[in-house]
XYZ file of C-alpha atoms in Angstrom:
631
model
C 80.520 -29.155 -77.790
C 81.539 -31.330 -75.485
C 81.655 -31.609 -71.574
C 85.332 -30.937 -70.804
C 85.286 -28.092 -73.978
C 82.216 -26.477 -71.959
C 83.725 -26.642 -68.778
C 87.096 -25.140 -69.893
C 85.510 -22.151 -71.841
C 83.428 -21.385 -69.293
C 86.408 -21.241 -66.506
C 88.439 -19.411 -68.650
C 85.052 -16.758 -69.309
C 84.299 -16.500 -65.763
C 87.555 -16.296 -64.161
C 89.068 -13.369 -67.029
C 86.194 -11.655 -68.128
C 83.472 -12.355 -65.813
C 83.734 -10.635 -62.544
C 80.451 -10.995 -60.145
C 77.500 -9.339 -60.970
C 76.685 -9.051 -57.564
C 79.133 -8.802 -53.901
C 79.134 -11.343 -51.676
C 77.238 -9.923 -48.991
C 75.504 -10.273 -45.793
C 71.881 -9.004 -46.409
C 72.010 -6.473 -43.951
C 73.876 -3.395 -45.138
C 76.034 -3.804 -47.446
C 80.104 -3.086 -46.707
C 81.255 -1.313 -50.115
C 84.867 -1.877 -49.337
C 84.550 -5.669 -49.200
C 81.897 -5.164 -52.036
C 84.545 -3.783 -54.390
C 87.548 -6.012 -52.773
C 85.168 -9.481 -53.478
C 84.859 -8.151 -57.431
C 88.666 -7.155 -57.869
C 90.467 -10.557 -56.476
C 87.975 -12.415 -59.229
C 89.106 -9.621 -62.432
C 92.673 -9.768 -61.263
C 92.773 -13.771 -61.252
C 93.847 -15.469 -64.284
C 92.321 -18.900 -65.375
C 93.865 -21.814 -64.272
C 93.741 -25.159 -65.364
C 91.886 -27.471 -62.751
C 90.895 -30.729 -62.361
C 87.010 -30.468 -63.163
C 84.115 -32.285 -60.967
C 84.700 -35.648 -63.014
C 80.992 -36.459 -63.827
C 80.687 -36.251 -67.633
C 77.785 -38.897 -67.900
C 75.767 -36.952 -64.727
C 76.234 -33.316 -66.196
C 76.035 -33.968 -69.791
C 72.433 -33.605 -70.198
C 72.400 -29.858 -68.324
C 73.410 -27.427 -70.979
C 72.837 -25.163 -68.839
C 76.564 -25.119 -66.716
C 78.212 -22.425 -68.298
C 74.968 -19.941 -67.349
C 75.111 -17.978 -64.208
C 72.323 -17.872 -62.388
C 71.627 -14.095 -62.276
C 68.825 -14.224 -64.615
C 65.692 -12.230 -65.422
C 62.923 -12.585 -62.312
C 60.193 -14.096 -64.739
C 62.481 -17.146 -65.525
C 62.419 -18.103 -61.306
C 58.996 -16.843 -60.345
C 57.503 -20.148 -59.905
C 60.822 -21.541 -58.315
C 61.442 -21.597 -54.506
C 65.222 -19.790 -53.796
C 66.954 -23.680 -53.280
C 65.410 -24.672 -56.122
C 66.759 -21.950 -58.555
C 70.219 -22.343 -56.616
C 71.214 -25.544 -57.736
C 68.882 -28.445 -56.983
C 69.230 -29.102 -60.988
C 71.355 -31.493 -59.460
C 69.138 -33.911 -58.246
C 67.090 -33.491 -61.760
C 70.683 -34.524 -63.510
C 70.992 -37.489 -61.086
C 67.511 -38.563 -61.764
C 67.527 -38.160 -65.618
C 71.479 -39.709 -65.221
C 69.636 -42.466 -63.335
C 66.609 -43.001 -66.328
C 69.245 -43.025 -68.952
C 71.896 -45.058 -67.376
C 69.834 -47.664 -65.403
C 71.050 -48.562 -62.043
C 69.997 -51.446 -59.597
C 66.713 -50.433 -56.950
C 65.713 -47.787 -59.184
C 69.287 -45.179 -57.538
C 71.573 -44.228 -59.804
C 75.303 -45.326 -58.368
C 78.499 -43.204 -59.584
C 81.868 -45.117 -59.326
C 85.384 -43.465 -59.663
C 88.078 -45.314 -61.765
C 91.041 -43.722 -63.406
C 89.882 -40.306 -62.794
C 86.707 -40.595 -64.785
C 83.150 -40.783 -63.507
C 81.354 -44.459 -64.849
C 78.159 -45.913 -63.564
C 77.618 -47.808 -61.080
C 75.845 -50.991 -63.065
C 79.398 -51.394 -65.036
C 81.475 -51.477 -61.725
C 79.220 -54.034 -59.981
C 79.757 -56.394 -63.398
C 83.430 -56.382 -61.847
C 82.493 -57.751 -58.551
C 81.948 -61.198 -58.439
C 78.569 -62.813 -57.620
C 78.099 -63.769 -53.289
C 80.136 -66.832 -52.603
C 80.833 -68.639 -49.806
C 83.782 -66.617 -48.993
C 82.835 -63.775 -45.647
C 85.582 -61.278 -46.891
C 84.657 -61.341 -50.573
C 81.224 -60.559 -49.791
C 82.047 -57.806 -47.638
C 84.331 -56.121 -50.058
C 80.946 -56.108 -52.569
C 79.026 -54.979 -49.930
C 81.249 -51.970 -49.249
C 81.358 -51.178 -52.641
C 78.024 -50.380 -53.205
C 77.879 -48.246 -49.858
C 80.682 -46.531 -51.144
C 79.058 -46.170 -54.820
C 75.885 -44.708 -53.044
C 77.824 -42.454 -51.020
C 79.979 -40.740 -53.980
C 76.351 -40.189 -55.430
C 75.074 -38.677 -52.444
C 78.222 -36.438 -52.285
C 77.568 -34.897 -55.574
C 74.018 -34.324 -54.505
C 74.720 -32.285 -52.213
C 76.749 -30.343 -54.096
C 75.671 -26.202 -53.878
C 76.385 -23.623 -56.552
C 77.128 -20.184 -56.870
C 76.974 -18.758 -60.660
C 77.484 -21.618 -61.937
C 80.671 -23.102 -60.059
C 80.082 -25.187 -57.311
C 81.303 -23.733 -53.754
C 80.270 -26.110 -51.335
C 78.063 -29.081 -49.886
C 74.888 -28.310 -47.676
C 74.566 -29.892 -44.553
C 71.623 -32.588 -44.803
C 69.963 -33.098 -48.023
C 66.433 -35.440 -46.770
C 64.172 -34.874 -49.219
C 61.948 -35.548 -46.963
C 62.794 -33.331 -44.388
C 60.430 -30.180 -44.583
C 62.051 -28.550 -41.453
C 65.242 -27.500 -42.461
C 66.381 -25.411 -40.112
C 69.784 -23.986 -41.317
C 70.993 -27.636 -42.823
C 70.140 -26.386 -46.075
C 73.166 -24.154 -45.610
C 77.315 -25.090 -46.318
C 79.195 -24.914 -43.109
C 82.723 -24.579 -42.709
C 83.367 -27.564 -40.361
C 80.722 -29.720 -41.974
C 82.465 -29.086 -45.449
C 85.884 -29.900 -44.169
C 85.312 -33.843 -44.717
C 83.539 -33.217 -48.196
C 86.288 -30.678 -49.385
C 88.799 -33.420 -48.303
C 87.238 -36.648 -50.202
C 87.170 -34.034 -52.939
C 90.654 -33.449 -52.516
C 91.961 -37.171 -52.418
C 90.043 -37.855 -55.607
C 91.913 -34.985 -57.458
C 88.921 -32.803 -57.622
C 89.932 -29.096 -56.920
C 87.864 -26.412 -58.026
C 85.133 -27.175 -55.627
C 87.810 -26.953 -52.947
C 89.614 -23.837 -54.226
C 86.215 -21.904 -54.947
C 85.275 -23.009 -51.453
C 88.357 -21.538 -49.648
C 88.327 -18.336 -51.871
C 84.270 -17.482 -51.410
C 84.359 -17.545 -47.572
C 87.255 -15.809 -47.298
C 85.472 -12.892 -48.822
C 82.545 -13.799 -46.145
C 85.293 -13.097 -43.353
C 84.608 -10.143 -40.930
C 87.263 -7.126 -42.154
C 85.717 -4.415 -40.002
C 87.299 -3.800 -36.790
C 84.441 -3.454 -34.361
C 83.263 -2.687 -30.735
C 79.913 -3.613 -31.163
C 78.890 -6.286 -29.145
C 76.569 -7.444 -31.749
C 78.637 -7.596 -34.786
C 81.349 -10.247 -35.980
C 85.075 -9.300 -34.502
C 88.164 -8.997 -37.213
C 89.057 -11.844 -38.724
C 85.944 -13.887 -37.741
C 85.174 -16.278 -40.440
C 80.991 -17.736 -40.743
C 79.925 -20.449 -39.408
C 78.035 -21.300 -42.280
C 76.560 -19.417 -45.579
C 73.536 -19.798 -48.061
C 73.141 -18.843 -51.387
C 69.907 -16.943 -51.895
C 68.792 -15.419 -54.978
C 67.265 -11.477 -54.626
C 66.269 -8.896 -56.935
C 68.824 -7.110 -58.563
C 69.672 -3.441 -57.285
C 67.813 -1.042 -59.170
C 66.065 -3.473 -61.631
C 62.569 -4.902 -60.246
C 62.712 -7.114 -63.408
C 65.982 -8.942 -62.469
C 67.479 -11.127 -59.560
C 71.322 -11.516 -58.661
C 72.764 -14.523 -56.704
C 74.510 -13.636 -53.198
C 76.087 -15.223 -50.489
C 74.398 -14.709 -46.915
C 77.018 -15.741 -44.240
C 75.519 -16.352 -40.257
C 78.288 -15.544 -37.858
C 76.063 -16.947 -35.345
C 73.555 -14.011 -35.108
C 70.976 -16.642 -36.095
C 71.984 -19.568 -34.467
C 70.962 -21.469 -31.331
C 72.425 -20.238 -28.740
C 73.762 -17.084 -30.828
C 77.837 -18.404 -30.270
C 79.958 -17.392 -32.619
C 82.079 -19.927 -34.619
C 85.368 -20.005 -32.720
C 86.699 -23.007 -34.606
C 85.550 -22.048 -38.538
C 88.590 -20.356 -39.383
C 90.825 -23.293 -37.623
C 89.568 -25.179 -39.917
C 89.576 -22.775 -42.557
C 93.818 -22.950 -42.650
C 94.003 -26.940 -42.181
C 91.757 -27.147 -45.551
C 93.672 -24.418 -46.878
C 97.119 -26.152 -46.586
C 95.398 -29.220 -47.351
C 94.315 -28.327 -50.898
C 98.084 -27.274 -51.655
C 99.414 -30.348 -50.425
C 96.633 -31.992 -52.264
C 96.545 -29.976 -55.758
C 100.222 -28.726 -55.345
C 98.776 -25.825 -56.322
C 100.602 -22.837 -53.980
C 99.210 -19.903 -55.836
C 95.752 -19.850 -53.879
C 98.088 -19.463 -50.301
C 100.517 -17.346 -51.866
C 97.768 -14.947 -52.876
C 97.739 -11.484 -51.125
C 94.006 -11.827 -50.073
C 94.322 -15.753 -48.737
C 97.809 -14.299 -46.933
C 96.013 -11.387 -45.328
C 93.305 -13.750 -44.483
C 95.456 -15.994 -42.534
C 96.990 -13.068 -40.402
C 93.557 -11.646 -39.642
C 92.602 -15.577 -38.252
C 95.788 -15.420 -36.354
C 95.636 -12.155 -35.049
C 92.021 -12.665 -33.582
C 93.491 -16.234 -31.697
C 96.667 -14.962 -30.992
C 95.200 -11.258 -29.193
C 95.942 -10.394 -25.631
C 93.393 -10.737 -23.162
C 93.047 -11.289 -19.268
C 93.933 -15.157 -19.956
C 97.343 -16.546 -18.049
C 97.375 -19.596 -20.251
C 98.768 -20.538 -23.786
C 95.319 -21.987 -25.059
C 92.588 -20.168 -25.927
C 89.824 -18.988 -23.959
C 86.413 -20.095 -25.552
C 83.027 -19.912 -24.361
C 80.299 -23.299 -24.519
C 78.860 -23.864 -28.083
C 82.027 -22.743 -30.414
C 82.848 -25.473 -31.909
C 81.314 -29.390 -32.815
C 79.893 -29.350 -29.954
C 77.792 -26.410 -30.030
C 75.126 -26.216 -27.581
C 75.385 -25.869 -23.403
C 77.867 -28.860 -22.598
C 79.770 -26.970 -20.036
C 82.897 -26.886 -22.512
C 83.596 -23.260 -21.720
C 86.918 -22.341 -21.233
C 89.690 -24.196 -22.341
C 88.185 -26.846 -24.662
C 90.601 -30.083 -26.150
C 88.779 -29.938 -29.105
C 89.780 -25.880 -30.092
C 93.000 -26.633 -28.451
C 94.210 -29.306 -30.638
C 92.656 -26.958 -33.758
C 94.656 -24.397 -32.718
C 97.677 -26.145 -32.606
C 97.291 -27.472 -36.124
C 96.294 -23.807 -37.505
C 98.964 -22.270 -35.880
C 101.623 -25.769 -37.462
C 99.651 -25.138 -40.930
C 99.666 -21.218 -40.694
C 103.691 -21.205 -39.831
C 104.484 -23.630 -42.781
C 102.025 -21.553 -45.095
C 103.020 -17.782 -44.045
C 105.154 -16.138 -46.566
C 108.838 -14.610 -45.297
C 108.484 -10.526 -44.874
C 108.786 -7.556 -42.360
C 105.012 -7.219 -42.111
C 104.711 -11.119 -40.514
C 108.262 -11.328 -38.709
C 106.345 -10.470 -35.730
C 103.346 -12.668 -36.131
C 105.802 -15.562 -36.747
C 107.327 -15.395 -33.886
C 104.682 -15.033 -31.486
C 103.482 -17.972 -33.324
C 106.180 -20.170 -32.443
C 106.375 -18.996 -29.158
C 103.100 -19.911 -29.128
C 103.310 -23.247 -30.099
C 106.018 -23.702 -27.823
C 103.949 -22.878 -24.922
C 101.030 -24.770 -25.796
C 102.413 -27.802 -26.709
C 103.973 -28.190 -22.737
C 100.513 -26.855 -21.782
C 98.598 -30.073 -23.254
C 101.677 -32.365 -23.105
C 102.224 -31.761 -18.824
C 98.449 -30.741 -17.729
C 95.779 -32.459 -19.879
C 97.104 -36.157 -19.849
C 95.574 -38.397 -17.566
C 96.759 -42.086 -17.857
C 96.933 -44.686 -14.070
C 100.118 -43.155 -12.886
C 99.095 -39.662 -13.425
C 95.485 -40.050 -11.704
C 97.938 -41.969 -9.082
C 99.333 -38.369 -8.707
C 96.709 -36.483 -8.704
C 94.929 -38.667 -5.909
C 97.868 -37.548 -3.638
C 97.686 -34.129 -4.732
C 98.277 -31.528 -2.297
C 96.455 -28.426 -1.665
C 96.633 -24.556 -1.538
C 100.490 -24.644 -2.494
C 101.653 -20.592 -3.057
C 105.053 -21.095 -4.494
C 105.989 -20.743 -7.980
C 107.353 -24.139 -8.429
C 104.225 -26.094 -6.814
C 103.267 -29.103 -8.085
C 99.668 -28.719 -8.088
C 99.613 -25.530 -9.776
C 95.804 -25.417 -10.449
C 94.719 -26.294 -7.179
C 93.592 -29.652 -8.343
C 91.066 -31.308 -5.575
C 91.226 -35.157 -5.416
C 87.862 -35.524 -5.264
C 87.292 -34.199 -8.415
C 88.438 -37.704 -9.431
C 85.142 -39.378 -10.603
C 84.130 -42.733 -9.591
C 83.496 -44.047 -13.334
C 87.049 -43.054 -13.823
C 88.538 -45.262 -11.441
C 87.592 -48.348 -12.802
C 87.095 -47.306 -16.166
C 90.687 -46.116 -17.054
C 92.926 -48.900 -18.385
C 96.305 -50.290 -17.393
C 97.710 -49.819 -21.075
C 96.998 -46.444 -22.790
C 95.885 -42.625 -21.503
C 93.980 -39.666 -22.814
C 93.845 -36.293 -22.866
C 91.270 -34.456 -20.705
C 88.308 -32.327 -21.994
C 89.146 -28.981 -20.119
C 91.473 -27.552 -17.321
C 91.027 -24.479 -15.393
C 91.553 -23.205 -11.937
C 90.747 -25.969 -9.531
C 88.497 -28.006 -11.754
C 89.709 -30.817 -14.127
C 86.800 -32.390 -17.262
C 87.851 -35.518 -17.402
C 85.546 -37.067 -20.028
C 87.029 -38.405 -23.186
C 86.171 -36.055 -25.996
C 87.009 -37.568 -29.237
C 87.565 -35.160 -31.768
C 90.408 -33.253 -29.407
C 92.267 -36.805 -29.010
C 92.489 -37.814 -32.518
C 93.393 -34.104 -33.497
C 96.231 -34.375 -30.999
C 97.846 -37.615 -32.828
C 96.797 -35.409 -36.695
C 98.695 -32.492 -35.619
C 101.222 -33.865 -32.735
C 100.056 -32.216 -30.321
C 100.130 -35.174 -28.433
C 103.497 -37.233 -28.366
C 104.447 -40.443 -29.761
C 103.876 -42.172 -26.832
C 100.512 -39.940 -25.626
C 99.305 -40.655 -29.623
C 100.168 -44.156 -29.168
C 98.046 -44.600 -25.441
C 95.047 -43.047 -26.547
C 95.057 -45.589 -29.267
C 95.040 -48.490 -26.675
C 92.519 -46.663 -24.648
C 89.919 -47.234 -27.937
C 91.186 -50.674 -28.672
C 91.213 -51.726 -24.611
C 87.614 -49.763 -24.466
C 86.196 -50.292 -27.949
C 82.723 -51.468 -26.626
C 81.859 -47.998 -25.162
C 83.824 -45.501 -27.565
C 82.795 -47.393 -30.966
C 80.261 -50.008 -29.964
C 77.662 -50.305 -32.945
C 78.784 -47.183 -34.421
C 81.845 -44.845 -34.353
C 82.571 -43.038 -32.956
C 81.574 -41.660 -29.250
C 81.965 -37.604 -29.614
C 81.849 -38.113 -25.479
C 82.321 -40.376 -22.919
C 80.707 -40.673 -20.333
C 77.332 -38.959 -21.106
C 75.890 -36.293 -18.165
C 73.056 -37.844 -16.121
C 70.619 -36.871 -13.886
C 71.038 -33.710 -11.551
C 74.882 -32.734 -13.422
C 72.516 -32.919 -16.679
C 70.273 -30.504 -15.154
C 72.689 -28.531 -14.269
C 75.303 -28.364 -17.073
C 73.196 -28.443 -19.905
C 70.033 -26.876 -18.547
C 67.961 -29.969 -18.968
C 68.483 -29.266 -22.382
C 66.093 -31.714 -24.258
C 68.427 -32.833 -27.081
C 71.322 -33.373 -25.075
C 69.896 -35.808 -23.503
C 72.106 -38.751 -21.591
C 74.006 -40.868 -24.739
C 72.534 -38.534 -27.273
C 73.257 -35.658 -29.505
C 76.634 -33.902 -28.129
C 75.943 -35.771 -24.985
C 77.322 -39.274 -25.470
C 76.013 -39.551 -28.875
C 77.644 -41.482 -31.706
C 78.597 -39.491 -35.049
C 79.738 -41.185 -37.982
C 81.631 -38.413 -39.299
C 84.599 -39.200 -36.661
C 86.005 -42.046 -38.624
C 87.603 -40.054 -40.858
C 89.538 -38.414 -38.020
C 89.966 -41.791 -36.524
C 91.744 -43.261 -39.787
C 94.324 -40.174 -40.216
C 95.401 -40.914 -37.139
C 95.467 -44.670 -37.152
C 97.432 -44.519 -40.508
C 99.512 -41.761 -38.966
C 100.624 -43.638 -35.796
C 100.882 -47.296 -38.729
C 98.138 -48.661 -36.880
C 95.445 -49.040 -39.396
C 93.996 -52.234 -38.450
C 91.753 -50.018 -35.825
C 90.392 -47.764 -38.608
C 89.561 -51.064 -40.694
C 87.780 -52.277 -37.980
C 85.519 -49.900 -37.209
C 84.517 -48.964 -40.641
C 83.376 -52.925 -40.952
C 81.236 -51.495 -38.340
C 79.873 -48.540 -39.935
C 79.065 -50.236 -43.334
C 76.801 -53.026 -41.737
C 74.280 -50.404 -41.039
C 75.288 -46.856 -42.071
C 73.552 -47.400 -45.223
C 70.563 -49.041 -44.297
C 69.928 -46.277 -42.314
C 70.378 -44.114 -44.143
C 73.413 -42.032 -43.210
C 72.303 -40.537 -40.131
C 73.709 -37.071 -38.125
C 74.401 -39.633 -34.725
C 73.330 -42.587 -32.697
C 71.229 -42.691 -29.620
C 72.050 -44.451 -26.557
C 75.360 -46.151 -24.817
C 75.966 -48.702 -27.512
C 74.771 -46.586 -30.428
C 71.678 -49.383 -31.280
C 69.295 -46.774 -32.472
C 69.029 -43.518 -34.940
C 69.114 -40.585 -33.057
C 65.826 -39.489 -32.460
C 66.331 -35.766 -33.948
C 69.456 -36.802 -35.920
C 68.842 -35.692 -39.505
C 69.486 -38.022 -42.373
C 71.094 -37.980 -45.189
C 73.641 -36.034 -43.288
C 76.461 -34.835 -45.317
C 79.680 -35.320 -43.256
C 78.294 -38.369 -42.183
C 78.366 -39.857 -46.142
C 81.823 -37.801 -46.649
C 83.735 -38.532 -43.459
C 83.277 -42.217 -44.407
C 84.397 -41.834 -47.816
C 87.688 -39.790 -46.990
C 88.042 -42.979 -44.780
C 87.643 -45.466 -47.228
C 89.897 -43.426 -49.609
C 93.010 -42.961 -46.854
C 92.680 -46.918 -46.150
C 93.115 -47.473 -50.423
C 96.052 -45.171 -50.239
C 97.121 -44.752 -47.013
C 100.307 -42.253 -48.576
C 97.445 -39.603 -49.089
C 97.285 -39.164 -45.527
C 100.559 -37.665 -45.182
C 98.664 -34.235 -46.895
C 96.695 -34.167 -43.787
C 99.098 -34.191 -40.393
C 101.802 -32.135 -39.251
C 105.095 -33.819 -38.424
C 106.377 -33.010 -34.948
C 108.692 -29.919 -34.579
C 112.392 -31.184 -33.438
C 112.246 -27.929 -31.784
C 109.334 -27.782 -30.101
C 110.310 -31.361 -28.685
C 113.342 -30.176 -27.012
C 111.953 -27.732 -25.571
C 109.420 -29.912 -24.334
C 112.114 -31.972 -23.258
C 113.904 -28.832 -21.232
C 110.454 -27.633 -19.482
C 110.304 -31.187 -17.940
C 114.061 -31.637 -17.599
C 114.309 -31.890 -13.244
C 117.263 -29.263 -13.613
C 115.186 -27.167 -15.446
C 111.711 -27.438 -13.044
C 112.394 -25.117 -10.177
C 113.375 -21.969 -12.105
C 112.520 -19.141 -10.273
C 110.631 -16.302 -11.859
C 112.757 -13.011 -12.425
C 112.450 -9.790 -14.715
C 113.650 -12.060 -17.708
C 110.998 -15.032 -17.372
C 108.384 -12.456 -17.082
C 109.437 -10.985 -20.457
C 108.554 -14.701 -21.844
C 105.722 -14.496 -24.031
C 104.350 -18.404 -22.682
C 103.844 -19.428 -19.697
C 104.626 -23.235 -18.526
């Protein structure tokens, strides 16, 4: 039989007659309700037609695909839990690589037409080394971007068969793997998305669909236990023995909400980026039916609900502690983060546009927009920081009571740093890392800026400025590798202090100042976004001068990002896929549209009547109080 026959008979067993012989579950006690509810979405769904992982000559040699792995205990006794969870992978590559012949002993996958070929037949395509600089550099980036597909599909992770996800790191020679053996929402994000722009879906669609039966359902007041709506920060597949059969093991799904991780934070920014991929596949795919589903709606409220909750806050943005997102050890991010606020934004854009029409959401839709009203001003007016505002803010006055005071936070000059002062350029701005009562972050966190030009949080003209800020100060954001996740990095005593001399996080490393590959991908949507390409090109001639070589580290050490970071594992997964969705947006720079959000015509005028002069001494009365945001 062959490949694509296999495939297709076993989607169309699994997905109609096939429903899990074991619940995704957590492997503490086990919920029956979400037991039963993770079997019936799965008996209920018919089969659909999708685009399979297009790697005949890999996979052809494992007959073995259309087998769950649920099998008797005697067949795994002598097999560790990764490998009898899908590290038959790297067997196929290796016996793909014996068979097929590749240059250095690797075996190299290239993509044409849709179909998988090897890499030896591409390369007889590319001409020979000639005197010509940018003919040699399109060879060279070939073959980084032929190793990186076939590092992709190493990484690939499976779950009876179908493949739900890509584990963080995959070193082989790592023996301390810590939790990087596991998938992880954000780190997926990048991988689901190169999947994506190459037309691959089911890896995508299984991926949205298996964590959303991971997410929390249980409403809860224990302080130990995963609120409503809460999705994992990051799940492994583990194989156990079956239920009531010594003589038999079942596959499950452990999810870590952060009750194992350092630090124990929950994930504040997994189900964020949860909706983004979720709109993304069915922009992608143009499949609807996954969003439209009754489950993947219900999910989305839940997500929304959780953000969108009252609590003692006065702002529009969403109170976070340090540690819940990228950046997730003690940075002193807590409270207001750019990073979370620019994913909110987008989740609440994507979640709007993806929300289906009924009485049950009415009310969810509107605080949504209201919502997105407020925050937008919020961002817009307080976080941006370009010469003429820190002008302002150098004359600010102090310990103004009045509603229509101009310092409303009780903004100190001094809080001005001295790097700031000579460091900001004439041309271009940024938004600021955090804002709360009397205290302004103004390092440059990277992740928050380029999600503000993806999702428009940031204007045209704000999106445009904190371009020219990376051009004007490309030697200390991008230097020998992009991109800075911070700048500047903490030092001395405020290191101390802020981090709690935290050993990794040491000055331009790690979170702190460190440089992490997996940016660029964030950095081209927005350079295509804003037609300014040129930037992304650059910096990924910087990336493939080395990122290979080295192969594909987590970050870079020190100011200009000259060394591997010196706990930075390798072989890091959004590091190979965040350059590939890069690569793939620059070939076809249309794909990107599937990523932003246009700007709302009505959030921009109100935007434009908040800072309208007539408009900015309102004074506050019974009906401004009803408001549900707050400028």
């Amino acid at each position: 039989m062959s490949f694509n026959a296999t495939t297709k008979l076993y989607a169309q067993h699994f997905y109609t007659t096939s429903p899990f012989t074991s619940p995704l579950r957590k492997s503490t006690k086990v919920d029956q309700k979400r037991s039963l509810h993770a079997r019936s979405w799965w008996i209920s769904e018919k089969p659909h037609n999708f685009t399979k992982i297009n790697l005949s000559q890999l996979f052809q040699s494992r007959n073995r695909f259309t087998e769950c792995h649920c099998q008797r205990a005697g067949d795994t006794a002598n097999l560790s839990h990764d490998k009898a969870n899908g590290t038959w992978v790297k067997d196929a590559v290796n016996k793909a690589s014996q068979v097929l012949g590749s240059p250095n002993g690797q075996s190299a996958i290239g993509f044409e037409n849709g179909s998988a070929k090897h890499g030896k037949e591409n390369m007889r395509a590319i001409p020979e080394p000639t005197k010509d600089l940018q003919t040699k550099k399109r060879r060279e980036g070939s073959l980084v971007e032929e190793e990186a597909w076939r590092l992709l599909i190493e990484s690939m992770v499976y779950y009876c068969g179908s493949p739900v996800g890509t584990i963080a790191a995959n070193d082989p020679l790592d023996s301390n793997k810590l939790n990087y053996d596991q998938v992880f929402i954000r780190d997926f994000i990048p991988s689901g998305i190169a999947f994506l722009l190459k037309g691959e879906y089911e890896i995508v669609r299984n991926f949205i669909l298996h964590t959303l039966q991971l997410q929390s359902w249980e409403k809860t007041m224990d302080c130990h236990s995963p609120g409503q709506g809460l999705m994992p920060a990051s799940f492994k597949v583990r194989t156990v023995p079956l239920d009531g059969d010594e003589n038999a093991t079942e596959e499950v799904l452990d999810p870590d909400f952060g009750e194992a991780a350092i630090g124990r934070v929950a994930p504040v920014d997994s189900g964020l980026w949860w909706i983004i991929l979720l709109r993304a596949y069915g922009k992608c795919s143009g499949d609807l039916s996954v969003q439209e589903r009754i489950d993947v709606q219900t999910g989305i409220k839940m997500i929304l609900k959780l953000c969108l909750a009252d609590g003692f806050d006065m702002f529009p943005t969403l109170l976070v502690t340090d540690g819940s997102c990228m950046i997730d050890r003690r940075m002193g991010i807590h409270g207001h983060p750019l990073e979370i606020e620019a994913l909110y934004y987008s989740a609440l854009m994507c979640a709007r546009e993806m929300l289906t029409p009924e009485d049950g959401s009415a009310d969810l839709i509107r605080a949504m927009h209201n919502r997105l009203i407020a925050l937008s001003f919020h961002i817009r007016e307080y976080y941006w920081v370009d010469m003429k505002k820190l002008n302002e803010i150098y004359r600010y006055k102090t310990e103004e009571y009045s509603y229509d005071a101009v310092n409303k936070f009780n903004i100190y000059p001094d809080q001005i740093p001295s790097w700031l002062v000579d460091w900001m350029p004439t041309k271009g701005g940024y938004l600021i890392g955090n804002l709360q009562p009397a205290h302004m972050d103004f390092r440059f966190f990277s992740l928050g800026n380029l999600w503000s030009i993806v999702s428009s949080l940031a204007t045209t003209n704000q999106s445009h400025a904190i371009l020219d800020l990376i051009e004007a100060k490309w030697s200390d954001l991008v230097a020998g590798m992009p991109l800075k996740i911070c700048y500047p990095a903490l030092e001395g005593q405020e290191w101390r202090i802020i981090t709690g001399s935290d050993p990794k996080n040491t000055p331009w490393s790690y979170h702190n100042g460190g440089s992490w590959p997996t940016l660029l991908w964030q950095l081209t949507v927005a350079c295509i976004k804003m037609n300014r390409p040129e930037i992304a090109e650059r910096a990924i001639e910087v990336v493939e001068k080395r990122i290979s070589a080295d192969k594909w580290p987590e970050y870079y050490d020190t100011k200009s990002a000259r060394f591997i970071g010196k706990q930075a594992r390798l072989y890091q997964t959004w590091s190979i896929a965040g350059y590939l969705v890069a690569k793939l947006l620059l070939q076809n720079p249309e794909l990107a549209k599937t990523l932003w959000s246009e700007e709302d015509p009505e959030i921009i005028n109100a935007f434009n009547c908040m800072v309208d002069p007539a408009n900015a001494r309102r004074k506050r009365g019974r009906k401004v109080l009803k408001k549900t945001y707050i400028i």
